[in-house]
Amino acid sequence: AMCLKAGLPLINMGVFQVGPTVVLPRAGILAAPFWRLQPSLINGKGEEFLPKYLPRGITVEDVMATAQFPYDSQSPAGYLHRSIYGEVQEFGCWELNPIYADLTHVSVERIVEEIPFTYRHLLALGIDLHQEPVPLTLACQCFHGGVEIDSAGATAIQGLFAAGEVSGGLRGYRRPAGNCLAEGQVFGRIAGGSAAE
């Protein structure tokens, strides 16, 4: 906001990453191991909806095998968040068409073995993944947009440097999932060194 008020050019402001997140009783991301268990995605009417969003040649198994948090829209995993968004938009809001990930068809032994932390965490919050579906929605993970910088971290205002998620354009449209090291640590060092000089 300060950069915008100062008149600095902003880039990629419409580019951000999202991923399915447990929404009740409180938010929590669902990482790749959860999706490898092949949960069914169920809407508020009790219908499994992911298959109707898939083009010919892409299977539910393809989507789940490539799913990680956040999702790359260029891989089959992108259909995961597109389908969730599509279902919510059909009714205008999540409350009218809640979305659930259902693992009740998976043995409790496999759930505990594959996702022990997620299972114990949700169990402590009152959700047993083996007994009931977990409500989820989409959450924003990382914004790719921000103030435009050069390779030294400099902005269009002399002496003002930026790094981290306030800066834009470093990754373009496809930041690898879970990797903000370049934005924060690498460009933090570069921008800090440039500012010191």
Tab-separated table of C-alpha atoms in Angstrom:
chain	number	residue	atom	x	y	z
A	1	ALA	CA	0.000	0.000	0.000
A	2	MET	CA	2.866	2.391	0.795
A	3	CYS	CA	4.481	1.641	-2.568
A	4	LEU	CA	1.212	2.247	-4.397
A	5	LYS	CA	0.720	5.562	-2.565
A	6	ALA	CA	4.291	6.520	-3.493
A	7	GLY	CA	3.453	5.956	-7.168
A	8	LEU	CA	5.664	2.897	-7.694
A	9	PRO	CA	4.744	0.535	-10.521
A	10	LEU	CA	3.094	-2.688	-9.316
A	11	ILE	CA	3.221	-5.892	-11.354
A	12	ASN	CA	1.470	-9.284	-11.364
A	13	MET	CA	-1.155	-8.122	-8.863
A	14	GLY	CA	-3.678	-10.651	-10.159
A	15	VAL	CA	-1.328	-13.609	-9.743
A	16	PHE	CA	-1.511	-15.610	-6.546
A	17	GLN	CA	-1.551	-19.224	-5.430
A	18	VAL	CA	-4.392	-20.975	-3.650
A	19	GLY	CA	-4.915	-24.379	-2.159
A	20	PRO	CA	-7.595	-26.439	-0.393
A	21	THR	CA	-7.602	-25.760	3.335
A	22	VAL	CA	-9.552	-27.181	6.250
A	23	VAL	CA	-12.026	-24.476	7.178
A	24	LEU	CA	-13.749	-25.774	10.331
A	25	PRO	CA	-13.141	-25.870	13.252
A	26	ARG	CA	-10.163	-23.743	12.194
A	27	ALA	CA	-7.981	-23.296	9.134
A	28	GLY	CA	-5.172	-25.686	8.254
A	29	ILE	CA	-3.560	-26.603	4.928
A	30	LEU	CA	-3.871	-30.054	3.386
A	31	ALA	CA	-0.485	-31.024	1.957
A	32	ALA	CA	0.448	-33.563	-0.730
A	33	PRO	CA	0.297	-36.730	1.457
A	34	PHE	CA	-3.380	-36.041	2.210
A	35	TRP	CA	-4.263	-35.989	-1.492
A	36	ARG	CA	-2.301	-39.159	-2.258
A	37	LEU	CA	-4.892	-40.958	-0.110
A	38	GLN	CA	-7.404	-40.143	-2.904
A	39	PRO	CA	-10.158	-38.399	-0.921
A	40	SER	CA	-13.547	-38.004	-2.566
A	41	LEU	CA	-14.591	-34.378	-3.003
A	42	ILE	CA	-18.225	-34.012	-1.971
A	43	ASN	CA	-20.471	-30.959	-2.295
A	44	GLY	CA	-23.314	-29.881	-0.021
A	45	LYS	CA	-25.742	-32.128	-1.925
A	46	GLY	CA	-23.598	-35.191	-1.193
A	47	GLU	CA	-22.371	-35.442	-4.792
A	48	GLU	CA	-18.802	-36.248	-5.805
A	49	PHE	CA	-17.943	-33.396	-8.160
A	50	LEU	CA	-14.273	-33.498	-9.258
A	51	PRO	CA	-14.829	-35.811	-12.280
A	52	LYS	CA	-17.249	-33.385	-13.957
A	53	TYR	CA	-14.517	-30.699	-14.067
A	54	LEU	CA	-11.888	-32.903	-15.734
A	55	PRO	CA	-11.204	-32.770	-19.476
A	56	ARG	CA	-10.772	-35.925	-21.512
A	57	GLY	CA	-7.418	-37.551	-20.775
A	58	ILE	CA	-7.123	-36.279	-17.181
A	59	THR	CA	-8.246	-38.627	-14.400
A	60	VAL	CA	-8.962	-38.101	-10.720
A	61	GLU	CA	-5.828	-40.175	-10.074
A	62	ASP	CA	-3.757	-37.753	-12.210
A	63	VAL	CA	-5.047	-34.820	-10.172
A	64	MET	CA	-4.396	-36.449	-6.799
A	65	ALA	CA	-0.928	-37.686	-7.803
A	66	THR	CA	0.236	-34.152	-8.635
A	67	ALA	CA	-1.542	-32.359	-5.798
A	68	GLN	CA	0.527	-30.390	-3.336
A	69	PHE	CA	-0.032	-27.081	-1.570
A	70	PRO	CA	-0.268	-24.605	-3.206
A	71	TYR	CA	-1.286	-25.837	-6.634
A	72	ASP	CA	0.272	-25.180	-9.978
A	73	SER	CA	-2.415	-24.337	-12.497
A	74	GLN	CA	-0.226	-25.813	-15.235
A	75	SER	CA	-0.433	-29.376	-13.817
A	76	PRO	CA	-3.458	-31.676	-13.410
A	77	ALA	CA	-3.586	-30.595	-9.747
A	78	GLY	CA	-4.978	-27.264	-10.941
A	79	TYR	CA	-8.316	-28.989	-11.521
A	80	LEU	CA	-8.586	-29.556	-7.784
A	81	HIS	CA	-8.918	-25.883	-6.935
A	82	ARG	CA	-10.867	-25.122	-10.123
A	83	SER	CA	-13.472	-27.714	-9.186
A	84	ILE	CA	-13.795	-26.445	-5.600
A	85	TYR	CA	-14.116	-22.874	-6.835
A	86	GLY	CA	-16.674	-23.946	-9.429
A	87	GLU	CA	-18.838	-25.705	-6.863
A	88	VAL	CA	-18.791	-22.778	-4.446
A	89	GLN	CA	-19.563	-20.296	-7.244
A	90	GLU	CA	-22.522	-22.350	-8.425
A	91	PHE	CA	-24.345	-21.374	-5.222
A	92	GLY	CA	-22.654	-18.033	-4.613
A	93	CYS	CA	-21.063	-18.885	-1.277
A	94	TRP	CA	-19.557	-21.753	0.701
A	95	GLU	CA	-22.338	-21.771	3.306
A	96	LEU	CA	-24.942	-22.681	0.640
A	97	ASN	CA	-22.790	-25.417	-0.899
A	98	PRO	CA	-20.125	-26.569	1.571
A	99	ILE	CA	-17.288	-28.702	0.232
A	100	TYR	CA	-15.896	-31.781	1.974
A	101	ALA	CA	-12.914	-34.078	1.496
A	102	ASP	CA	-13.951	-37.613	2.387
A	103	LEU	CA	-11.447	-40.265	3.489
A	104	THR	CA	-13.943	-42.575	5.189
A	105	HIS	CA	-13.236	-45.231	2.531
A	106	VAL	CA	-9.558	-45.393	3.599
A	107	SER	CA	-8.503	-47.630	6.508
A	108	VAL	CA	-7.623	-45.850	9.729
A	109	GLU	CA	-4.265	-47.680	9.708
A	110	ARG	CA	-3.348	-46.215	6.332
A	111	ILE	CA	-4.505	-42.731	7.358
A	112	VAL	CA	-2.391	-42.846	10.525
A	113	GLU	CA	0.608	-44.183	8.589
A	114	GLU	CA	0.435	-41.702	5.689
A	115	ILE	CA	-0.700	-38.487	7.427
A	116	PRO	CA	-0.032	-38.932	11.162
A	117	PHE	CA	0.320	-35.222	11.955
A	118	THR	CA	-2.794	-34.170	10.037
A	119	TYR	CA	-4.815	-37.042	11.506
A	120	ARG	CA	-3.795	-36.292	15.122
A	121	HIS	CA	-4.207	-32.537	14.641
A	122	LEU	CA	-7.749	-32.836	13.292
A	123	LEU	CA	-8.650	-35.506	15.845
A	124	ALA	CA	-7.654	-33.100	18.635
A	125	LEU	CA	-10.045	-30.568	17.062
A	126	GLY	CA	-12.895	-33.085	17.020
A	127	ILE	CA	-12.682	-34.399	13.427
A	128	ASP	CA	-11.904	-38.084	12.852
A	129	LEU	CA	-10.901	-38.395	9.183
A	130	HIS	CA	-11.793	-42.084	9.183
A	131	GLN	CA	-15.307	-41.410	10.479
A	132	GLU	CA	-16.378	-38.156	8.798
A	133	PRO	CA	-15.528	-35.865	5.882
A	134	VAL	CA	-13.568	-32.714	6.636
A	135	PRO	CA	-14.960	-29.346	5.463
A	136	LEU	CA	-12.609	-27.378	3.247
A	137	THR	CA	-12.365	-24.298	1.101
A	138	LEU	CA	-9.697	-22.465	-0.884
A	139	ALA	CA	-7.151	-20.281	0.886
A	140	CYS	CA	-4.535	-17.951	-0.526
A	141	GLN	CA	-0.950	-19.106	-0.036
A	142	CYS	CA	1.311	-16.609	-1.778
A	143	PHE	CA	0.913	-13.398	-3.752
A	144	HIS	CA	3.219	-13.102	-6.764
A	145	GLY	CA	2.499	-9.462	-7.359
A	146	GLY	CA	4.005	-6.420	-5.749
A	147	VAL	CA	6.316	-3.531	-6.376
A	148	GLU	CA	8.535	-3.886	-9.434
A	149	ILE	CA	12.238	-4.343	-8.602
A	150	ASP	CA	15.419	-4.842	-10.570
A	151	SER	CA	18.077	-7.505	-10.013
A	152	ALA	CA	19.522	-5.455	-7.119
A	153	GLY	CA	16.134	-5.199	-5.373
A	154	ALA	CA	15.860	-1.498	-6.281
A	155	THR	CA	12.500	0.133	-6.960
A	156	ALA	CA	11.745	3.127	-9.171
A	157	ILE	CA	12.394	5.462	-6.201
A	158	GLN	CA	16.092	6.136	-5.647
A	159	GLY	CA	17.269	4.510	-2.409
A	160	LEU	CA	14.144	2.392	-1.869
A	161	PHE	CA	14.669	-1.361	-2.053
A	162	ALA	CA	12.198	-4.228	-1.686
A	163	ALA	CA	12.335	-7.964	-1.070
A	164	GLY	CA	9.982	-10.780	-0.109
A	165	GLU	CA	6.310	-10.891	-0.977
A	166	VAL	CA	6.111	-7.080	-1.209
A	167	SER	CA	8.140	-7.369	-4.420
A	168	GLY	CA	6.660	-8.728	-7.621
A	169	GLY	CA	7.807	-10.489	-10.736
A	170	LEU	CA	10.602	-12.618	-9.319
A	171	ARG	CA	8.836	-15.915	-10.055
A	172	GLY	CA	6.357	-14.816	-12.681
A	173	TYR	CA	3.260	-16.978	-12.794
A	174	ARG	CA	4.717	-20.274	-11.547
A	175	ARG	CA	6.388	-20.072	-8.143
A	176	PRO	CA	7.249	-23.622	-7.053
A	177	ALA	CA	5.024	-24.832	-4.228
A	178	GLY	CA	6.456	-24.188	-0.779
A	179	ASN	CA	9.460	-22.219	-2.039
A	180	CYS	CA	9.753	-18.570	-0.988
A	181	LEU	CA	13.490	-18.742	-0.287
A	182	ALA	CA	14.460	-16.661	-3.286
A	183	GLU	CA	11.941	-13.930	-2.480
A	184	GLY	CA	12.874	-13.695	1.184
A	185	GLN	CA	16.402	-14.870	1.875
A	186	VAL	CA	18.190	-14.483	-1.453
A	187	PHE	CA	16.614	-11.164	-2.441
A	188	GLY	CA	16.587	-10.025	1.180
A	189	ARG	CA	20.373	-10.323	1.177
A	190	ILE	CA	20.677	-8.756	-2.279
A	191	ALA	CA	18.371	-5.829	-1.425
A	192	GLY	CA	20.024	-5.332	1.949
A	193	GLY	CA	23.497	-5.302	0.409
A	194	SER	CA	22.363	-2.928	-2.320
A	195	ALA	CA	20.799	-0.584	0.226
A	196	ALA	CA	23.986	-0.637	2.322
A	197	GLU	CA	26.091	0.293	-0.726
